[in-house]
Coordinates of C-alpha atoms (C1' of nucleotides) in Angstrom, one line a residue:
Chain A
M1 CA 139.4 22.2 163.8
T2 CA 136.2 24.1 162.8
T3 CA 136.2 27.8 163.6
S4 CA 133.1 29.3 165.2
F5 CA 130.3 30.8 163.0
R6 CA 127.1 32.7 163.4
R7 CA 123.9 31.1 162.2
A8 CA 121.7 33.3 160.1
P9 CA 118.0 32.8 159.2
D10 CA 117.7 31.1 155.8
F11 CA 116.2 34.1 154.0
D12 CA 118.9 36.6 155.3
R13 CA 121.7 34.3 154.3
R14 CA 120.3 33.8 150.8
T15 CA 119.9 37.6 150.4
D16 CA 123.4 38.1 151.6
L17 CA 124.8 35.7 149.2
I18 CA 122.9 37.2 146.3
E19 CA 124.1 40.6 147.1
A20 CA 127.7 39.4 147.5
T21 CA 127.3 37.9 144.0
M22 CA 126.2 41.3 142.7
D23 CA 129.2 42.9 144.4
C24 CA 131.5 40.4 142.8
I25 CA 130.1 40.8 139.3
V26 CA 130.5 44.6 139.6
E27 CA 134.0 44.4 141.0
L28 CA 135.5 41.4 139.3
G29 CA 133.3 40.9 136.2
I30 CA 131.3 37.8 135.6
Q31 CA 134.4 35.9 134.7
G32 CA 135.9 36.7 138.1
T33 CA 132.8 35.8 140.0
S34 CA 133.7 32.4 141.3
V35 CA 131.9 30.6 144.0
R36 CA 134.9 31.1 146.2
A37 CA 135.0 34.8 145.5
V38 CA 131.4 35.2 146.4
A39 CA 131.9 33.2 149.6
T40 CA 134.9 35.4 150.6
K41 CA 132.9 38.5 149.9
A42 CA 130.0 37.3 152.0
G43 CA 132.4 36.2 154.8
V44 CA 131.4 32.5 154.7
S45 CA 133.0 29.3 153.5
N46 CA 132.5 28.3 149.9
G47 CA 130.6 25.2 150.7
L48 CA 127.8 27.2 152.2
I49 CA 126.8 28.5 148.7
R50 CA 126.0 25.0 147.5
H51 CA 123.9 24.6 150.7
H52 CA 121.7 27.5 149.8
F53 CA 121.8 27.3 146.0
A54 CA 121.6 24.2 143.9
S55 CA 124.2 25.6 141.5
K56 CA 126.2 28.6 140.7
E57 CA 124.0 29.2 137.7
N58 CA 121.0 29.5 140.1
L59 CA 122.8 32.0 142.2
I60 CA 123.6 34.2 139.2
A61 CA 120.1 34.0 137.9
E62 CA 118.8 35.2 141.2
A63 CA 121.2 38.1 141.1
Y64 CA 119.8 39.0 137.7
G65 CA 116.2 38.9 139.1
R66 CA 117.3 41.2 141.9
T67 CA 119.0 43.6 139.5
I68 CA 115.9 43.8 137.3
A69 CA 113.8 44.5 140.3
I70 CA 116.0 47.5 141.2
I71 CA 115.8 48.8 137.7
T72 CA 112.2 48.5 136.8
G73 CA 110.6 48.3 140.2
P74 CA 110.3 52.0 141.0
P75 CA 109.0 53.2 137.6
L76 CA 106.5 50.3 137.3
A77 CA 105.2 51.0 140.8
I78 CA 104.5 54.6 139.8
A79 CA 102.9 53.6 136.5
A80 CA 100.6 51.2 138.5
G81 CA 99.9 53.7 141.3
D82 CA 97.6 56.7 141.8
G83 CA 97.8 60.2 140.3
S84 CA 96.9 62.2 137.3
P85 CA 98.3 60.8 134.0
R86 CA 100.5 63.8 133.6
E87 CA 101.9 63.6 137.1
K88 CA 102.4 59.9 136.8
L89 CA 104.3 60.2 133.6
R90 CA 106.5 62.9 135.1
R91 CA 107.3 60.7 138.1
F92 CA 107.8 57.7 135.8
I93 CA 110.4 59.6 133.9
I94 CA 112.2 60.7 137.0
A95 CA 112.2 57.2 138.5
S96 CA 113.5 55.7 135.2
I97 CA 116.6 57.8 135.1
S98 CA 117.5 58.8 138.6
G99 CA 117.5 57.3 142.1
P100 CA 118.9 53.9 142.8
V101 CA 118.8 52.8 139.2
A102 CA 121.2 55.5 138.2
E103 CA 124.1 54.1 140.1
P104 CA 126.9 52.9 137.7
R105 CA 127.0 49.5 139.5
I106 CA 123.5 48.8 138.3
L107 CA 124.4 49.5 134.7
S108 CA 127.4 47.1 135.2
L109 CA 125.1 44.4 136.4
W110 CA 122.5 45.0 133.7
A111 CA 125.1 44.9 131.0
T112 CA 126.5 41.7 132.3
F113 CA 123.2 40.0 132.1
I114 CA 122.0 41.6 128.9
S115 CA 125.1 40.3 127.2
Q116 CA 124.0 36.8 127.9
V117 CA 120.3 37.0 127.4
H118 CA 120.5 35.2 124.0
I119 CA 122.5 32.3 125.3
N120 CA 120.7 31.6 128.6
D121 CA 117.0 30.7 128.5
R122 CA 116.4 31.8 132.1
F123 CA 117.9 35.1 131.4
R124 CA 115.8 35.5 128.3
E125 CA 112.6 34.8 130.2
I126 CA 113.5 37.3 133.0
H127 CA 114.3 39.9 130.4
R128 CA 111.3 39.3 128.3
T129 CA 108.9 39.6 131.1
Q130 CA 110.3 42.9 132.4
Y131 CA 110.7 44.3 128.9
V132 CA 107.0 43.7 128.1
A133 CA 105.9 45.2 131.4
Y134 CA 108.0 48.3 131.0
R135 CA 106.8 48.9 127.4
A136 CA 103.2 48.4 128.5
A137 CA 103.7 51.0 131.2
C138 CA 105.1 53.5 128.6
R139 CA 102.1 52.8 126.4
S140 CA 99.5 53.3 129.1
L141 CA 101.1 56.4 130.5
I142 CA 101.2 58.0 127.1
Q143 CA 97.6 57.1 126.4
G144 CA 96.6 58.6 129.7
V145 CA 98.4 61.9 129.1
V146 CA 97.1 62.1 125.5
E147 CA 93.5 61.5 126.6
E148 CA 93.9 64.0 129.4
N149 CA 94.9 66.6 126.9
R150 CA 92.1 65.6 124.5
V151 CA 94.5 64.8 121.7
R152 CA 93.6 62.0 119.3
I153 CA 96.3 59.7 118.1
S154 CA 96.1 56.4 116.2
A155 CA 97.1 53.0 117.6
D156 CA 100.2 53.1 115.4
E157 CA 101.2 56.5 116.7
L158 CA 100.7 55.3 120.2
H159 CA 102.9 52.3 119.5
H160 CA 105.6 54.4 118.0
L161 CA 105.6 56.9 120.8
S162 CA 105.8 54.1 123.3
I163 CA 108.9 52.8 121.6
A164 CA 110.4 56.3 121.5
L165 CA 109.6 57.0 125.2
N166 CA 111.2 53.7 126.1
A167 CA 114.2 54.5 124.0
I168 CA 114.7 57.9 125.6
M169 CA 114.5 56.5 129.1
D170 CA 117.0 53.7 128.3
G171 CA 119.3 56.1 126.5
L172 CA 119.4 58.7 129.2
W173 CA 119.8 56.1 131.9
L174 CA 122.7 54.6 130.0
E175 CA 124.4 57.9 129.4
G176 CA 123.8 59.0 133.0
C177 CA 125.4 55.9 134.4
L178 CA 128.3 55.9 132.0
S179 CA 129.3 59.4 132.9
A180 CA 127.8 59.7 136.3
E181 CA 130.6 61.9 137.6
E182 CA 130.0 64.7 135.0
I183 CA 126.3 64.8 134.4
D184 CA 124.2 66.4 137.2
A185 CA 121.2 64.3 138.2
A186 CA 118.8 67.4 138.2
L187 CA 120.0 68.3 134.7
Q188 CA 119.5 64.7 133.6
I189 CA 115.9 64.9 134.8
E190 CA 115.4 68.2 133.1
I191 CA 116.7 66.9 129.8
G192 CA 114.4 63.8 130.1
L193 CA 111.3 65.8 130.9
G194 CA 112.1 68.3 128.1
A195 CA 112.7 65.6 125.5
V196 CA 109.4 63.8 126.3
E197 CA 107.5 67.0 126.3
R198 CA 108.7 67.7 122.8
L199 CA 108.1 64.2 121.8
L200 CA 104.5 64.3 122.9
G201 CA 103.9 68.0 122.3
I202 CA 102.6 68.2 125.8
K203 CA 103.8 70.1 128.9
L204 CA 104.5 67.9 131.9
G205 CA 105.2 70.7 134.4
R206 CA 108.1 70.9 136.9
E207 CA 106.3 71.3 140.3
V208 CA 108.2 69.3 143.0
P209 CA 106.1 67.9 145.8
A210 CA 107.0 69.7 149.0
Chain B
M1 CA 154.1 14.0 115.3
T2 CA 153.2 17.4 114.2
T3 CA 150.2 17.7 111.8
S4 CA 150.5 19.9 108.8
F5 CA 149.2 23.5 108.9
R6 CA 148.7 26.4 106.6
R7 CA 150.7 29.5 107.1
A8 CA 148.8 32.8 107.1
P9 CA 150.1 36.3 106.8
D10 CA 150.5 37.9 110.2
F11 CA 147.7 40.4 109.7
D12 CA 145.2 37.9 108.5
R13 CA 145.8 35.6 111.4
R14 CA 145.5 38.3 113.9
T15 CA 142.2 39.4 112.4
D16 CA 141.0 35.8 112.4
L17 CA 141.8 35.4 116.0
I18 CA 140.1 38.6 117.0
E19 CA 137.0 37.6 115.1
A20 CA 137.0 34.2 116.6
T21 CA 137.2 35.9 120.0
M22 CA 134.2 38.0 119.2
D23 CA 132.3 34.8 118.1
C24 CA 133.2 33.1 121.4
I25 CA 132.1 36.0 123.5
V26 CA 128.7 36.1 121.7
E27 CA 128.2 32.3 121.8
L28 CA 129.7 31.4 125.1
G29 CA 129.8 34.6 127.1
I30 CA 133.0 36.3 128.4
Q31 CA 133.3 33.6 131.1
G32 CA 133.3 30.9 128.5
T33 CA 135.8 32.6 126.2
S34 CA 138.9 30.7 127.0
V35 CA 142.1 30.8 125.0
R36 CA 141.4 27.2 124.0
A37 CA 137.8 28.0 122.9
V38 CA 139.1 30.8 120.7
A39 CA 141.8 28.6 119.2
T40 CA 139.2 25.9 118.5
K41 CA 136.9 28.4 116.9
A42 CA 139.7 29.7 114.7
G43 CA 140.8 26.2 113.8
V44 CA 144.4 26.6 115.2
S45 CA 146.2 25.3 118.2
N46 CA 145.9 27.2 121.5
G47 CA 149.6 28.0 121.6
L48 CA 149.3 30.2 118.5
I49 CA 147.3 32.8 120.3
R50 CA 150.2 33.5 122.6
H51 CA 152.4 33.8 119.6
H52 CA 150.2 36.6 118.2
F53 CA 149.0 38.3 121.4
A54 CA 151.1 38.9 124.5
S55 CA 148.2 37.9 126.7
K56 CA 144.5 36.9 126.6
E57 CA 143.7 40.4 128.0
N58 CA 145.3 42.0 124.9
L59 CA 143.2 39.8 122.7
I60 CA 140.0 40.8 124.5
A61 CA 140.9 44.4 124.3
E62 CA 141.4 44.2 120.6
A63 CA 138.0 42.6 120.2
Y64 CA 136.6 45.6 122.1
G65 CA 138.3 48.0 119.7
R66 CA 136.9 46.1 116.7
T67 CA 133.4 46.1 118.2
I68 CA 133.5 49.8 118.9
A69 CA 134.7 50.5 115.4
I70 CA 131.6 48.6 114.0
I71 CA 129.3 50.5 116.2
T72 CA 130.5 54.1 115.8
G73 CA 132.4 53.9 112.6
P74 CA 129.5 54.4 110.1
P75 CA 127.7 57.2 111.9
L76 CA 131.0 59.1 112.7
A77 CA 132.0 58.8 109.0
I78 CA 128.8 60.4 108.0
A79 CA 129.1 63.2 110.5
A80 CA 132.6 63.9 109.2
G81 CA 131.6 63.6 105.6
D82 CA 129.9 65.8 103.0
G83 CA 126.3 66.9 102.6
S84 CA 123.9 69.4 103.9
P85 CA 123.5 69.5 107.7
R86 CA 119.9 68.2 107.5
E87 CA 120.9 65.3 105.1
K88 CA 123.9 64.4 107.3
L89 CA 121.8 64.3 110.4
R90 CA 119.2 62.1 108.7
R91 CA 121.9 59.7 107.5
F92 CA 123.6 59.8 110.9
I93 CA 120.4 58.7 112.6
I94 CA 119.9 55.9 110.1
A95 CA 123.5 54.7 110.5
S96 CA 123.2 54.8 114.3
I97 CA 120.2 52.4 114.6
S98 CA 120.3 50.2 111.5
G99 CA 122.8 48.3 109.3
P100 CA 125.6 46.2 110.8
V101 CA 125.3 47.9 114.2
A102 CA 121.8 46.6 114.6
E103 CA 122.7 43.0 114.8
P104 CA 122.0 41.4 118.1
R105 CA 125.5 40.0 118.3
I106 CA 126.9 43.5 118.4
L107 CA 124.8 44.4 121.3
S108 CA 126.0 41.3 123.1
L109 CA 129.6 42.3 122.5
W110 CA 129.0 45.9 123.5
A111 CA 127.2 44.9 126.7
T112 CA 130.0 42.5 127.6
F113 CA 132.6 45.3 127.4
I114 CA 130.5 48.0 128.9
S115 CA 130.0 45.9 132.0
Q116 CA 133.7 46.0 132.6
V117 CA 134.6 49.5 131.6
H118 CA 134.8 50.6 135.2
I119 CA 137.2 47.8 136.2
N120 CA 139.6 47.8 133.3
D121 CA 141.6 50.9 132.5
R122 CA 142.1 50.0 128.8
F123 CA 138.4 49.4 128.3
R124 CA 137.7 52.7 130.0
E125 CA 140.0 54.6 127.7
I126 CA 138.5 53.0 124.6
H127 CA 135.0 53.8 125.8
R128 CA 135.9 57.3 126.7
T129 CA 137.4 58.2 123.4
Q130 CA 134.5 56.9 121.4
Y131 CA 131.9 58.4 123.7
V132 CA 133.4 61.8 123.4
A133 CA 133.6 61.5 119.6
Y134 CA 130.0 60.4 119.2
R135 CA 128.7 63.1 121.5
A136 CA 130.7 65.7 119.6
A137 CA 129.2 64.5 116.4
C138 CA 125.7 64.8 117.8
R139 CA 126.5 68.4 118.9
S140 CA 128.0 69.4 115.6
L141 CA 125.1 67.9 113.6
I142 CA 122.5 69.6 115.7
Q143 CA 124.3 72.9 115.4
G144 CA 124.5 72.5 111.7
V145 CA 120.8 71.8 111.3
V146 CA 119.8 74.6 113.7
E147 CA 121.9 77.1 111.8
E148 CA 120.5 75.9 108.5
N149 CA 117.0 76.6 109.8
R150 CA 118.1 80.0 111.1
V151 CA 117.0 79.0 114.6
R152 CA 118.9 80.5 117.6
I153 CA 119.6 78.3 120.6
S154 CA 121.8 78.8 123.6
A155 CA 125.0 76.8 124.3
D156 CA 123.1 75.1 127.1
E157 CA 120.3 74.1 124.9
L158 CA 122.7 72.8 122.3
H159 CA 124.3 70.7 125.0
H160 CA 121.0 69.3 126.3
L161 CA 119.8 68.5 122.8
S162 CA 123.1 66.7 122.1
I163 CA 122.6 64.5 125.2
A164 CA 119.0 63.8 124.2
L165 CA 119.9 63.0 120.6
N166 CA 122.6 60.7 121.9
A167 CA 120.1 59.1 124.2
I168 CA 117.5 58.5 121.6
M169 CA 120.1 56.8 119.3
D170 CA 121.4 54.6 122.1
G171 CA 117.9 53.7 123.3
L172 CA 116.5 52.9 119.9
W173 CA 119.6 50.8 119.0
L174 CA 119.2 48.9 122.2
E175 CA 115.6 48.2 121.8
G176 CA 116.0 47.3 118.2
C177 CA 118.8 44.8 119.0
L178 CA 116.9 43.3 122.0
S179 CA 113.8 42.6 120.0
A180 CA 115.2 42.4 116.5
E181 CA 112.8 39.7 115.4
E182 CA 109.7 41.8 116.1
I183 CA 110.7 45.4 115.2
D184 CA 110.9 46.2 111.5
A185 CA 114.1 48.1 110.5
A186 CA 112.2 50.6 108.4
L187 CA 109.8 51.3 111.2
Q188 CA 112.7 51.7 113.6
I189 CA 114.2 54.3 111.3
E190 CA 110.9 56.1 111.0
I191 CA 110.5 56.3 114.7
G192 CA 114.0 57.6 115.1
L193 CA 113.6 60.3 112.5
G194 CA 110.2 61.3 113.9
A195 CA 111.5 61.5 117.4
V196 CA 114.4 63.7 116.5
E197 CA 112.2 65.9 114.3
R198 CA 110.0 66.5 117.3
L199 CA 112.9 67.0 119.6
L200 CA 114.5 69.7 117.4
G201 CA 111.2 71.0 116.0
I202 CA 112.7 70.6 112.5
K203 CA 111.7 68.4 109.5
L204 CA 114.4 66.1 108.3
G205 CA 112.6 64.7 105.2
R206 CA 112.4 61.1 104.1
E207 CA 113.7 61.2 100.6
V208 CA 115.7 58.0 99.8
P209 CA 118.6 58.3 97.4
A210 CA 117.9 56.3 94.3
Chain C
dG1 C1' 119.4 20.3 180.2
dC2 C1' 119.9 17.3 176.3
dC3 C1' 119.0 16.2 171.8
dG4 C1' 118.0 16.3 167.1
dT5 C1' 118.3 19.3 163.1
dC6 C1' 120.6 21.7 159.7
dA7 C1' 123.4 25.8 158.8
dC8 C1' 127.9 25.8 158.4
dT9 C1' 133.2 24.7 157.8
dA10 C1' 136.9 22.1 155.9
dT11 C1' 138.8 19.5 152.5
dG12 C1' 139.3 16.9 148.3
dC13 C1' 138.3 15.6 143.3
dG14 C1' 138.6 16.0 138.4
dA15 C1' 138.4 19.4 134.9
dT16 C1' 139.9 23.4 132.9
dC17 C1' 142.1 27.7 133.2
dG18 C1' 146.3 31.1 131.3
dT19 C1' 150.7 30.7 130.3
dA20 C1' 155.5 28.7 129.3
dT21 C1' 158.4 26.0 126.5
dA22 C1' 160.4 22.9 123.2
dG23 C1' 160.2 21.3 118.9
dT24 C1' 158.5 21.2 113.8
dC25 C1' 157.8 22.6 109.3
dA26 C1' 156.1 26.2 105.6
dC27 C1' 158.1 29.7 103.3
dT28 C1' 161.6 33.3 101.7
dA29 C1' 166.0 35.0 100.4
dT30 C1' 170.0 34.1 98.2
Chain D
dA1 C1' 169.5 23.7 96.5
dT2 C1' 169.8 25.2 101.1
dA3 C1' 169.9 27.8 105.3
dG4 C1' 167.4 30.9 108.2
dT5 C1' 163.2 32.7 110.0
dG6 C1' 159.1 32.6 112.5
dA7 C1' 154.3 30.8 112.2
dC8 C1' 152.7 27.0 114.1
dT9 C1' 151.7 22.5 117.0
dA10 C1' 152.1 19.7 121.1
dT11 C1' 152.5 19.4 125.7
dA12 C1' 153.2 20.3 130.5
dC13 C1' 152.8 23.2 134.8
dG14 C1' 150.7 25.3 138.7
dA15 C1' 146.5 27.7 139.9
dT16 C1' 141.8 27.8 140.2
dC17 C1' 137.4 26.4 138.8
dG18 C1' 132.5 24.1 140.2
dC19 C1' 130.9 20.7 142.9
dA20 C1' 130.7 16.7 146.4
dT21 C1' 131.3 14.9 150.9
dA22 C1' 132.3 14.3 155.7
dG23 C1' 132.2 16.2 159.9
dT24 C1' 131.1 20.0 163.5
dG25 C1' 128.6 22.9 166.4
dA26 C1' 124.8 26.6 167.0
dC27 C1' 120.2 26.7 168.3
dG28 C1' 115.0 25.6 169.0
dG29 C1' 111.7 22.0 170.9
dC30 C1' 111.0 19.3 174.6

DNA sequence: GCCGTCACTATGCGATCGTATAGTCACTAT
DNA sequence: ATAGTGACTATACGATCGCATAGTGACGGC
């Protein structure tokens, strides 16, 4: 009666199911992402999802967490890492608009979750936390670069520049994802670096680590 | 058996239903936006929706069209209207990040549709058309301002600046909607104008029409 | 080697989905 | 005044939804 199955360690299976959920959201939309669709995508029976996740809502929330990690993980790691302020800002910009985050499927996932941030408290909390962290990174990077160049700016100016930097990163990422087939990644980076240089009035350089 | 009802002109009823659909998407998410939910929101029976729209998909697509019109309508009208290049760009920026478009519900709607652009041909076409129009407006406005200031830039530079202007507008709009309660509209505009001035190296002025 | 544990499948329940259809009544044209 | 039109309600159908439950078999501890 029961067909054979492979047993997977708990962690692996959970990860599989979360990624299957993300696939479904991308391919079917959130309204097409049923428990059964996720199970089929993951190659398991639908009952298994309830075994690993208390509810569908929990599963979706974990998919949001994973998505956010893909988006802000690399740039935040750079901002928190080593290097000169100028170099860090340069790499922060590149990580914010290219690499894994620049895949259209990530935009699709992000848009799905963002559209529901205001009606789902858990989503709101996830968003809030990451938003604050990213903005703080923008602020700290700008402050570092400005000090490095011995430029004096007011706290208000710093705040405004942080918002503007954040906006440019978001906007370029958005545009890049939405027309990924026609905008070259290197060009995208060049535009991003150029825009931030003009915004701050500071040269970031273009040297690529060998 | 049948309760009484008011008859509405065809156009009014269609508009009502489209707006009820938008309300539902904002309040319930796309997955909660059922034909019955829309009908209840509009105060009519669920059968009426099928009478006015061939399918639920058609109804949703019209809601997307209406959303896009709210977002790009005002700035595109300014770009196509009268005025000096500098003044038009200034008003274009303001219309792109403040006014009706800056309401969080609009972002919610936009994100809902954007998340499905790649899996729905009609969505893709609506998006494509508006995207091209907005980008062209950015390009034409920058060209106008640059010529007005007797600055010479290459076609490539114009292209890059258009992308960057587009990105700043998108990003500031996004940020403004996502934290509407804590970012002042006037400050948002000031940041936008300032960022574009630095991007182009040109002063836009701040005079407000009395 | 067998035994208990739990990851896993299979199946069913009630609710709700989009859509189809039949009938009703508000309104217009004459 | 009345007949015709179509905007509108009411209801039903089959599919599919999230979730619950019962049972099965893979695998580690002994």
